Amino acid sequence: MIRAYPLAAFGFLLTFCTNATAEEKEPDRAWQEGYDPIVEGPYVYTSMRVPSDTHLKLSAIEDIPEQDPFVPHDPKIKAARDRLLNKTFPIIPRASLPKCLPLGNDYRSLSKLVIDNGVALKGNEWILLATDHEGFSRVHFCTTLGNADIIQQIFLGGCRHAPHSVNQLATLVSVENQVFQDTAWTLDKLNQLSPVIHARYGVQGRSGEKSNTRFAEAKQQIAYYETEPTIGENYQLLDYRVAFSNKLMTPPTQVSLATAITMNIGHPFVLDCGLHGTPHRNYFLILQSRMANQDSHNRLHPLVSLKKIDGIYAMPTKITPPQKADTPFVTHAYRANIRFLQDLRQKVEHHGKADGDAPFGNNDPKKRKIPLPPVRLTNLKDTKHYSTKDVVYDITPHLKHLGIPLFRDEWVYYNLTKNQLIIHGVPKLHTGILRYARMLSPTPRMMKIQAHIVEVDREGLSMPNWSLKAVSAANPKTLAKYSIPVRSGEKGTCGTITSRTTVKDPETGQTKEIDDYEFETEPTLTEDSKSIEMRFSIFTPPLGDSKRAITVISALAIPDGKPAIIELGHPNSATRTHLLILTADVITPDGSFYRDRFQPVE
């Protein structure tokens, strides 16, 4: 259902439909894959990713002038900003946090901010801003479903990676001639007339950009579908330019249409295409769309339904002073890159150099008290994290030299044999060292892009939310596969040359030939290396038994390691359809996945 809520300075907010679960359960953590359960309870616990400075932009904190980075800092300005910051967004100590929240983050209350923007927080409802060790932020809140809708709208507009890719599907159907019927066609009315499905067309594209899918047989184009979606306010409306043409084989009929409409995202729009064929039948194009939420980390997840706010979701009312037992030492091993020890050594050698040191001078490391190179541990015993045969170094003094506070009995080892970082200490120490380790590591600049085209069984008029599990259960037949590693911002191609175009330079008058390869892509990493903006084109040779060639030209955003499954449709079948499965993995120079770096070893 669509709900509307008034909000000062924002007008009326159209909120999305949410799904629900009737039972309470331990929530999925924010870094796990989100889901959309059906919400039935009056309260929800959820979270969404936001820019780290969003709360400052929406508050009076900007009334105090920023400090000039090129002059000495004024202590009065800094003190005034800190006072206002702590007054507006008070720090929440760990003992006062609900137990449903992830540990290792810094938390501030945003209650005053959202109340000033029209959210009616009452009783034990709460909203907190969490900032993790990498500087990324999430808003966690436990409140009513109506408040959750408004909170999402407040913060979504300022997100850097707001959803902007749209899955689109068009289904061509026909019914018996409806003589003199002036009807406001809906999918329900159409279903009452037993429509016959003739073809489907689909694509995924970015807001404001053109995308198209084409089918050809015997070098003759038999169908094309071109769209230009523009996402409207509050992610509810879609300004949609669409052009399509299809030459149906059974019976021989051609249906074409080009128009511009406004439709609701997530709701079908029925276009009357008029009478075609012999005998005359009334043809309709059913347009459906869905936000490609997998390209954004800003969606609400996890979404947990609650009958009341209690248990792990409630703010503690009785605060006990933290005891030493609350922060026990833990030992974990984390995956590291093969250059970690070398990067650490270089950082240690250059740390603490005086401003006047000549870059090529004879600087004496002893004057800067640089610790000796890491010492290899001897007399090792077999443990969970290393064996007697492993090469293990103690890097504790080197991290202390870099300013990381390690206390007595805390230590950090590097297992060179397994390329693992072993940390022993309180959880906060793990967080700090992993943050520093990521800063030491080279920034990822390379991806492995894969594309599969498969043909699967398909029924009905609905727009499925395809998953790999659903694809595997739909009698898939692989028609093509492409794979190419490529650096961010550069073009990668693979496959044979399917066509060649001669173009003329308007300034010099010289001509040159441009080759079209089977698969061409130009991906660009976002600043957090968790998603990829990608332009791509596919020009396949004749595929399968039908010898049908497929062309797809589009641009989209795709998360690291999570496939985007796009239904391309079928120009002449009601029971089969083509799917394009795109996967982008951020990789390191040694070929491993970047997302696995400094993750706990299972």
PDB file of C-alpha atoms in Angstrom, residues 83-330:
ATOM      1  CA  ARG A  83      29.514  22.120  22.625  1.00  0.00           C
ATOM      2  CA  LEU A  84      26.827  22.538  19.985  1.00  0.00           C
ATOM      3  CA  LEU A  85      27.535  19.100  18.528  1.00  0.00           C
ATOM      4  CA  ASN A  86      27.274  17.360  21.897  1.00  0.00           C
ATOM      5  CA  LYS A  87      24.159  19.319  22.797  1.00  0.00           C
ATOM      6  CA  THR A  88      22.386  18.605  19.523  1.00  0.00           C
ATOM      7  CA  PHE A  89      23.643  15.048  19.040  1.00  0.00           C
ATOM      8  CA  PRO A  90      24.637  13.709  22.475  1.00  0.00           C
ATOM      9  CA  ILE A  91      27.013  10.747  22.625  1.00  0.00           C
ATOM     10  CA  ILE A  92      25.361   7.553  23.857  1.00  0.00           C
ATOM     11  CA  PRO A  93      27.637   5.425  26.065  1.00  0.00           C
ATOM     12  CA  ARG A  94      27.896   1.733  25.397  1.00  0.00           C
ATOM     13  CA  ALA A  95      26.046   0.786  28.591  1.00  0.00           C
ATOM     14  CA  SER A  96      23.007   2.782  27.413  1.00  0.00           C
ATOM     15  CA  LEU A  97      22.717   1.167  23.971  1.00  0.00           C
ATOM     16  CA  PRO A  98      20.040  -1.361  22.974  1.00  0.00           C
ATOM     17  CA  LYS A  99      21.558  -4.821  22.684  1.00  0.00           C
ATOM     18  CA  CYS A 100      20.368  -5.188  19.069  1.00  0.00           C
ATOM     19  CA  LEU A 101      23.026  -2.744  17.849  1.00  0.00           C
ATOM     20  CA  PRO A 102      26.418  -3.823  16.464  1.00  0.00           C
ATOM     21  CA  LEU A 103      29.381  -3.215  18.735  1.00  0.00           C
ATOM     22  CA  GLY A 104      32.487  -1.320  17.726  1.00  0.00           C
ATOM     23  CA  ASN A 105      30.638   1.830  16.545  1.00  0.00           C
ATOM     24  CA  ASP A 106      30.345   5.314  18.014  1.00  0.00           C
ATOM     25  CA  TYR A 107      26.713   6.316  18.610  1.00  0.00           C
ATOM     26  CA  ARG A 108      24.968   9.690  18.830  1.00  0.00           C
ATOM     27  CA  SER A 109      21.290  10.418  19.393  1.00  0.00           C
ATOM     28  CA  LEU A 110      19.386  12.037  16.501  1.00  0.00           C
ATOM     29  CA  SER A 111      16.065  12.349  18.346  1.00  0.00           C
ATOM     30  CA  LYS A 112      16.101  16.152  18.457  1.00  0.00           C
ATOM     31  CA  LEU A 113      16.952  16.382  14.757  1.00  0.00           C
ATOM     32  CA  VAL A 114      14.121  14.159  13.515  1.00  0.00           C
ATOM     33  CA  ILE A 115      11.571  15.659  15.929  1.00  0.00           C
ATOM     34  CA  ASP A 116      12.375  19.095  14.488  1.00  0.00           C
ATOM     35  CA  ASN A 117      11.665  17.605  11.033  1.00  0.00           C
ATOM     36  CA  GLY A 118       8.213  16.262  11.887  1.00  0.00           C
ATOM     37  CA  VAL A 119       8.853  12.799  13.369  1.00  0.00           C
ATOM     38  CA  ALA A 120       6.725  12.151  16.458  1.00  0.00           C
ATOM     39  CA  LEU A 121       9.028  10.053  18.640  1.00  0.00           C
ATOM     40  CA  LYS A 122       7.245   9.011  21.824  1.00  0.00           C
ATOM     41  CA  GLY A 123       7.926   6.870  24.855  1.00  0.00           C
ATOM     42  CA  ASN A 124      10.815   4.479  24.374  1.00  0.00           C
ATOM     43  CA  GLU A 125      11.210   5.032  20.616  1.00  0.00           C
ATOM     44  CA  TRP A 126      14.734   5.990  19.561  1.00  0.00           C
ATOM     45  CA  ILE A 127      16.996   6.889  16.634  1.00  0.00           C
ATOM     46  CA  LEU A 128      20.808   6.731  16.735  1.00  0.00           C
ATOM     47  CA  LEU A 129      23.608   7.562  14.313  1.00  0.00           C
ATOM     48  CA  ALA A 130      26.341   4.900  14.227  1.00  0.00           C
ATOM     49  CA  THR A 131      29.802   5.609  12.795  1.00  0.00           C
ATOM     50  CA  ASP A 132      32.047   2.604  12.233  1.00  0.00           C
ATOM     51  CA  HIS A 133      35.828   2.296  12.227  1.00  0.00           C
ATOM     52  CA  GLU A 134      36.003   3.176   8.500  1.00  0.00           C
ATOM     53  CA  GLY A 135      34.061   6.410   8.926  1.00  0.00           C
ATOM     54  CA  PHE A 136      30.858   5.094   7.319  1.00  0.00           C
ATOM     55  CA  SER A 137      27.572   5.847   9.029  1.00  0.00           C
ATOM     56  CA  ARG A 138      24.185   4.217   9.475  1.00  0.00           C
ATOM     57  CA  VAL A 139      21.025   5.478  11.117  1.00  0.00           C
ATOM     58  CA  HIS A 140      19.485   2.860  13.425  1.00  0.00           C
ATOM     59  CA  PHE A 141      15.971   3.463  14.728  1.00  0.00           C
ATOM     60  CA  CYS A 142      13.144   1.709  16.523  1.00  0.00           C
ATOM     61  CA  THR A 143       9.805   3.449  16.127  1.00  0.00           C
ATOM     62  CA  THR A 144       6.407   3.174  14.447  1.00  0.00           C
ATOM     63  CA  LEU A 145       6.094   2.217  10.802  1.00  0.00           C
ATOM     64  CA  GLY A 146       4.803   5.693   9.962  1.00  0.00           C
ATOM     65  CA  ASN A 147       7.787   7.349  11.597  1.00  0.00           C
ATOM     66  CA  ALA A 148      10.122   4.932   9.808  1.00  0.00           C
ATOM     67  CA  ASP A 149       8.658   6.050   6.477  1.00  0.00           C
ATOM     68  CA  ILE A 150       9.283   9.713   7.288  1.00  0.00           C
ATOM     69  CA  ILE A 151      12.804   9.075   8.595  1.00  0.00           C
ATOM     70  CA  GLN A 152      13.683   7.297   5.364  1.00  0.00           C
ATOM     71  CA  GLN A 153      12.509  10.266   3.309  1.00  0.00           C
ATOM     72  CA  ILE A 154      14.458  12.744   5.483  1.00  0.00           C
ATOM     73  CA  PHE A 155      17.777  10.985   4.983  1.00  0.00           C
ATOM     74  CA  LEU A 156      17.377   9.372   1.561  1.00  0.00           C
ATOM     75  CA  GLY A 157      17.626  12.616  -0.376  1.00  0.00           C
ATOM     76  CA  GLY A 158      21.119  13.357   0.923  1.00  0.00           C
ATOM     77  CA  CYS A 159      22.580   9.925   0.290  1.00  0.00           C
ATOM     78  CA  ARG A 160      25.470   9.767  -2.149  1.00  0.00           C
ATOM     79  CA  HIS A 161      24.424   6.372  -3.428  1.00  0.00           C
ATOM     80  CA  ALA A 162      20.668   6.789  -3.533  1.00  0.00           C
ATOM     81  CA  PRO A 163      18.904   4.219  -5.718  1.00  0.00           C
ATOM     82  CA  HIS A 164      19.026   5.294  -9.355  1.00  0.00           C
ATOM     83  CA  SER A 165      18.770   2.087 -11.403  1.00  0.00           C
ATOM     84  CA  VAL A 166      15.396   0.815 -12.566  1.00  0.00           C
ATOM     85  CA  ASN A 167      14.400  -2.682 -13.634  1.00  0.00           C
ATOM     86  CA  GLN A 168      11.915  -2.452 -16.499  1.00  0.00           C
ATOM     87  CA  LEU A 169       9.697  -5.055 -18.141  1.00  0.00           C
ATOM     88  CA  ALA A 170       7.151  -4.772 -20.959  1.00  0.00           C
ATOM     89  CA  THR A 171       4.752  -7.597 -21.839  1.00  0.00           C
ATOM     90  CA  LEU A 172       2.870  -7.596 -25.156  1.00  0.00           C
ATOM     91  CA  VAL A 173      -0.562  -9.242 -24.928  1.00  0.00           C
ATOM     92  CA  SER A 174      -3.742  -9.292 -27.000  1.00  0.00           C
ATOM     93  CA  VAL A 175      -7.447  -9.872 -26.412  1.00  0.00           C
ATOM     94  CA  GLU A 176     -10.467 -10.163 -28.677  1.00  0.00           C
ATOM     95  CA  ASN A 177     -11.575  -6.963 -30.395  1.00  0.00           C
ATOM     96  CA  GLN A 178     -13.187  -4.677 -27.828  1.00  0.00           C
ATOM     97  CA  VAL A 179     -15.613  -2.701 -29.999  1.00  0.00           C
ATOM     98  CA  PHE A 180     -16.170   0.906 -28.890  1.00  0.00           C
ATOM     99  CA  GLN A 181     -14.719   0.250 -25.453  1.00  0.00           C
ATOM    100  CA  ASP A 182     -13.608   3.509 -23.820  1.00  0.00           C
ATOM    101  CA  THR A 183     -12.047   1.908 -20.778  1.00  0.00           C
ATOM    102  CA  ALA A 184      -9.446   2.954 -18.235  1.00  0.00           C
ATOM    103  CA  TRP A 185      -7.447  -0.212 -18.650  1.00  0.00           C
ATOM    104  CA  THR A 186      -5.890  -1.854 -15.624  1.00  0.00           C
ATOM    105  CA  LEU A 187      -4.201  -5.200 -15.234  1.00  0.00           C
ATOM    106  CA  ASP A 188      -7.195  -6.552 -13.314  1.00  0.00           C
ATOM    107  CA  LYS A 189      -9.588  -5.618 -16.137  1.00  0.00           C
ATOM    108  CA  LEU A 190      -7.229  -7.072 -18.693  1.00  0.00           C
ATOM    109  CA  ASN A 191      -6.993 -10.360 -16.816  1.00  0.00           C
ATOM    110  CA  GLN A 192     -10.777 -10.726 -17.013  1.00  0.00           C
ATOM    111  CA  LEU A 193     -10.479 -10.971 -20.822  1.00  0.00           C
ATOM    112  CA  SER A 194      -8.022 -13.924 -20.817  1.00  0.00           C
ATOM    113  CA  PRO A 195      -5.136 -12.102 -22.526  1.00  0.00           C
ATOM    114  CA  VAL A 196      -2.725 -14.029 -24.765  1.00  0.00           C
ATOM    115  CA  ILE A 197       0.957 -13.330 -24.104  1.00  0.00           C
ATOM    116  CA  HIS A 198       2.971 -12.776 -27.289  1.00  0.00           C
ATOM    117  CA  ALA A 199       6.328 -11.344 -26.198  1.00  0.00           C
ATOM    118  CA  ARG A 200       8.297  -9.775 -23.383  1.00  0.00           C
ATOM    119  CA  TYR A 201      11.020  -7.115 -23.388  1.00  0.00           C
ATOM    120  CA  GLY A 202      13.175  -6.025 -20.484  1.00  0.00           C
ATOM    121  CA  VAL A 203      16.203  -3.985 -19.479  1.00  0.00           C
ATOM    122  CA  GLN A 204      17.762  -2.296 -16.455  1.00  0.00           C
ATOM    123  CA  GLY A 205      19.027   1.252 -16.750  1.00  0.00           C
ATOM    124  CA  ARG A 206      20.058   4.316 -14.802  1.00  0.00           C
ATOM    125  CA  SER A 207      17.736   7.245 -14.258  1.00  0.00           C
ATOM    126  CA  GLY A 208      17.979   9.804 -17.062  1.00  0.00           C
ATOM    127  CA  GLU A 209      19.874   7.531 -19.477  1.00  0.00           C
ATOM    128  CA  LYS A 210      18.750   5.529 -22.492  1.00  0.00           C
ATOM    129  CA  SER A 211      18.855   1.736 -22.567  1.00  0.00           C
ATOM    130  CA  ASN A 212      17.774  -0.708 -25.216  1.00  0.00           C
ATOM    131  CA  THR A 213      17.379  -4.404 -25.942  1.00  0.00           C
ATOM    132  CA  ARG A 214      17.181  -5.771 -29.494  1.00  0.00           C
ATOM    133  CA  PHE A 215      16.578  -9.188 -31.050  1.00  0.00           C
ATOM    134  CA  ALA A 216      17.572 -10.215 -34.584  1.00  0.00           C
ATOM    135  CA  GLU A 217      17.240 -13.349 -36.721  1.00  0.00           C
ATOM    136  CA  ALA A 218      18.998 -13.935 -40.054  1.00  0.00           C
ATOM    137  CA  LYS A 219      20.596 -10.481 -39.642  1.00  0.00           C
ATOM    138  CA  GLN A 220      17.134  -8.901 -39.624  1.00  0.00           C
ATOM    139  CA  GLN A 221      15.909  -7.015 -36.566  1.00  0.00           C
ATOM    140  CA  ILE A 222      12.643  -8.518 -35.338  1.00  0.00           C
ATOM    141  CA  ALA A 223      12.187  -6.590 -32.081  1.00  0.00           C
ATOM    142  CA  TYR A 224      13.601  -3.643 -30.176  1.00  0.00           C
ATOM    143  CA  TYR A 225      12.771  -2.051 -26.841  1.00  0.00           C
ATOM    144  CA  GLU A 226      14.260   1.352 -25.955  1.00  0.00           C
ATOM    145  CA  THR A 227      13.603   3.234 -22.731  1.00  0.00           C
ATOM    146  CA  GLU A 228      14.661   6.360 -20.872  1.00  0.00           C
ATOM    147  CA  PRO A 229      13.429   6.308 -17.252  1.00  0.00           C
ATOM    148  CA  THR A 230      13.676   9.313 -14.951  1.00  0.00           C
ATOM    149  CA  ILE A 231      12.992   8.708 -11.283  1.00  0.00           C
ATOM    150  CA  GLY A 232      10.643  11.254  -9.756  1.00  0.00           C
ATOM    151  CA  GLU A 233      10.274  12.724  -6.302  1.00  0.00           C
ATOM    152  CA  ASN A 234      10.250  10.315  -3.353  1.00  0.00           C
ATOM    153  CA  TYR A 235      11.078   7.405  -5.662  1.00  0.00           C
ATOM    154  CA  GLN A 236       7.385   6.801  -6.342  1.00  0.00           C
ATOM    155  CA  LEU A 237       6.839   8.178  -9.854  1.00  0.00           C
ATOM    156  CA  LEU A 238       8.700   7.404 -13.056  1.00  0.00           C
ATOM    157  CA  ASP A 239       8.789   9.675 -16.101  1.00  0.00           C
ATOM    158  CA  TYR A 240       9.147   7.111 -18.829  1.00  0.00           C
ATOM    159  CA  ARG A 241      10.016   7.377 -22.513  1.00  0.00           C
ATOM    160  CA  VAL A 242       9.500   4.094 -24.318  1.00  0.00           C
ATOM    161  CA  ALA A 243       9.720   2.922 -27.925  1.00  0.00           C
ATOM    162  CA  PHE A 244       9.218  -0.629 -29.122  1.00  0.00           C
ATOM    163  CA  SER A 245       8.533  -2.598 -32.245  1.00  0.00           C
ATOM    164  CA  ASN A 246       7.971  -6.319 -32.690  1.00  0.00           C
ATOM    165  CA  LYS A 247       7.373  -8.497 -35.753  1.00  0.00           C
ATOM    166  CA  LEU A 248       5.350 -11.407 -34.431  1.00  0.00           C
ATOM    167  CA  MET A 249       5.799 -14.687 -36.278  1.00  0.00           C
ATOM    168  CA  THR A 250       2.656 -16.413 -35.050  1.00  0.00           C
ATOM    169  CA  PRO A 251       0.517 -14.904 -36.500  1.00  0.00           C
ATOM    170  CA  PRO A 252       2.583 -12.548 -38.716  1.00  0.00           C
ATOM    171  CA  THR A 253       1.890  -9.152 -37.133  1.00  0.00           C
ATOM    172  CA  GLN A 254       3.897  -6.017 -36.445  1.00  0.00           C
ATOM    173  CA  VAL A 255       3.134  -3.847 -33.429  1.00  0.00           C
ATOM    174  CA  SER A 256       5.009  -0.583 -32.837  1.00  0.00           C
ATOM    175  CA  LEU A 257       4.678   2.241 -30.355  1.00  0.00           C
ATOM    176  CA  ALA A 258       6.672   5.235 -29.083  1.00  0.00           C
ATOM    177  CA  THR A 259       5.461   7.535 -26.326  1.00  0.00           C
ATOM    178  CA  ALA A 260       6.270   9.263 -23.036  1.00  0.00           C
ATOM    179  CA  ILE A 261       4.233   8.631 -19.890  1.00  0.00           C
ATOM    180  CA  THR A 262       4.364   8.981 -16.111  1.00  0.00           C
ATOM    181  CA  MET A 263       3.779   5.807 -14.119  1.00  0.00           C
ATOM    182  CA  ASN A 264       4.015   4.596 -10.544  1.00  0.00           C
ATOM    183  CA  ILE A 265       7.127   2.593  -9.707  1.00  0.00           C
ATOM    184  CA  GLY A 266       6.084  -0.896  -8.683  1.00  0.00           C
ATOM    185  CA  HIS A 267       2.621  -0.697 -10.282  1.00  0.00           C
ATOM    186  CA  PRO A 268       1.743  -1.886 -13.808  1.00  0.00           C
ATOM    187  CA  PHE A 269       0.692   0.595 -16.479  1.00  0.00           C
ATOM    188  CA  VAL A 270      -1.398  -0.731 -19.393  1.00  0.00           C
ATOM    189  CA  LEU A 271      -0.913   0.877 -22.820  1.00  0.00           C
ATOM    190  CA  ASP A 272      -3.599   0.285 -25.441  1.00  0.00           C
ATOM    191  CA  CYS A 273      -1.781  -0.340 -28.745  1.00  0.00           C
ATOM    192  CA  GLY A 274      -4.929  -0.622 -30.883  1.00  0.00           C
ATOM    193  CA  LEU A 275      -6.051  -3.299 -33.370  1.00  0.00           C
ATOM    194  CA  HIS A 276      -3.554  -5.371 -35.343  1.00  0.00           C
ATOM    195  CA  GLY A 277      -3.422  -8.568 -37.359  1.00  0.00           C
ATOM    196  CA  THR A 278      -6.027 -10.627 -39.173  1.00  0.00           C
ATOM    197  CA  PRO A 279      -8.483 -11.205 -37.623  1.00  0.00           C
ATOM    198  CA  HIS A 280      -8.210  -8.000 -35.644  1.00  0.00           C
ATOM    199  CA  ARG A 281      -7.159  -8.344 -32.048  1.00  0.00           C
ATOM    200  CA  ASN A 282      -6.679  -5.595 -29.489  1.00  0.00           C
ATOM    201  CA  TYR A 283      -3.014  -5.428 -28.402  1.00  0.00           C
ATOM    202  CA  PHE A 284      -1.778  -4.035 -25.090  1.00  0.00           C
ATOM    203  CA  LEU A 285       1.690  -3.335 -23.698  1.00  0.00           C
ATOM    204  CA  ILE A 286       1.924  -3.877 -19.927  1.00  0.00           C
ATOM    205  CA  LEU A 287       4.734  -1.746 -18.492  1.00  0.00           C
ATOM    206  CA  GLN A 288       6.195  -2.683 -15.112  1.00  0.00           C
ATOM    207  CA  SER A 289       9.117  -1.246 -13.151  1.00  0.00           C
ATOM    208  CA  ARG A 290      10.956  -1.815  -9.910  1.00  0.00           C
ATOM    209  CA  MET A 291      13.774   0.042  -8.213  1.00  0.00           C
ATOM    210  CA  ALA A 292      16.932  -2.034  -8.466  1.00  0.00           C
ATOM    211  CA  ASN A 293      17.539  -1.826  -4.725  1.00  0.00           C
ATOM    212  CA  GLN A 294      20.553  -4.107  -4.882  1.00  0.00           C
ATOM    213  CA  ASP A 295      22.565  -1.194  -6.282  1.00  0.00           C
ATOM    214  CA  SER A 296      22.114   0.824  -3.086  1.00  0.00           C
ATOM    215  CA  HIS A 297      23.109   0.368   0.517  1.00  0.00           C
ATOM    216  CA  ASN A 298      20.538   2.955   1.611  1.00  0.00           C
ATOM    217  CA  ARG A 299      17.495   0.717   1.703  1.00  0.00           C
ATOM    218  CA  LEU A 300      15.949  -0.094   5.062  1.00  0.00           C
ATOM    219  CA  HIS A 301      17.318  -3.369   6.369  1.00  0.00           C
ATOM    220  CA  PRO A 302      17.012  -5.386   8.443  1.00  0.00           C
ATOM    221  CA  LEU A 303      13.298  -4.686   8.937  1.00  0.00           C
ATOM    222  CA  VAL A 304      12.051  -6.378  12.110  1.00  0.00           C
ATOM    223  CA  SER A 305       8.410  -6.215  13.175  1.00  0.00           C
ATOM    224  CA  LEU A 306       7.717  -5.637  16.877  1.00  0.00           C
ATOM    225  CA  LYS A 307       4.502  -5.699  18.872  1.00  0.00           C
ATOM    226  CA  LYS A 308       6.211  -3.557  21.490  1.00  0.00           C
ATOM    227  CA  ILE A 309       9.656  -2.107  22.056  1.00  0.00           C
ATOM    228  CA  ASP A 310      11.286  -4.269  24.682  1.00  0.00           C
ATOM    229  CA  GLY A 311      14.039  -6.827  25.140  1.00  0.00           C
ATOM    230  CA  ILE A 312      17.109  -6.266  22.983  1.00  0.00           C
ATOM    231  CA  TYR A 313      15.368  -3.397  21.135  1.00  0.00           C
ATOM    232  CA  ALA A 314      14.755  -1.218  24.206  1.00  0.00           C
ATOM    233  CA  MET A 315      17.106   1.426  25.560  1.00  0.00           C
ATOM    234  CA  PRO A 316      18.280   0.218  28.997  1.00  0.00           C
ATOM    235  CA  THR A 317      16.495   1.978  31.859  1.00  0.00           C
ATOM    236  CA  LYS A 318      18.883   0.793  34.559  1.00  0.00           C
ATOM    237  CA  ILE A 319      22.474   1.613  33.713  1.00  0.00           C
ATOM    238  CA  THR A 320      25.211  -0.275  35.513  1.00  0.00           C
ATOM    239  CA  PRO A 321      28.803   0.978  35.444  1.00  0.00           C
ATOM    240  CA  PRO A 322      30.878  -0.997  32.944  1.00  0.00           C
ATOM    241  CA  GLN A 323      33.000  -3.651  34.552  1.00  0.00           C
ATOM    242  CA  LYS A 324      36.317  -5.005  33.357  1.00  0.00           C
ATOM    243  CA  ALA A 325      34.557  -8.251  32.485  1.00  0.00           C
ATOM    244  CA  ASP A 326      32.430  -6.352  29.928  1.00  0.00           C
ATOM    245  CA  THR A 327      35.439  -6.008  27.607  1.00  0.00           C
ATOM    246  CA  PRO A 328      37.317  -9.304  27.707  1.00  0.00           C
ATOM    247  CA  PHE A 329      40.298  -9.943  25.477  1.00  0.00           C
ATOM    248  CA  VAL A 330      39.473 -11.848  22.305  1.00  0.00           C
TER     249      VAL A 330
END
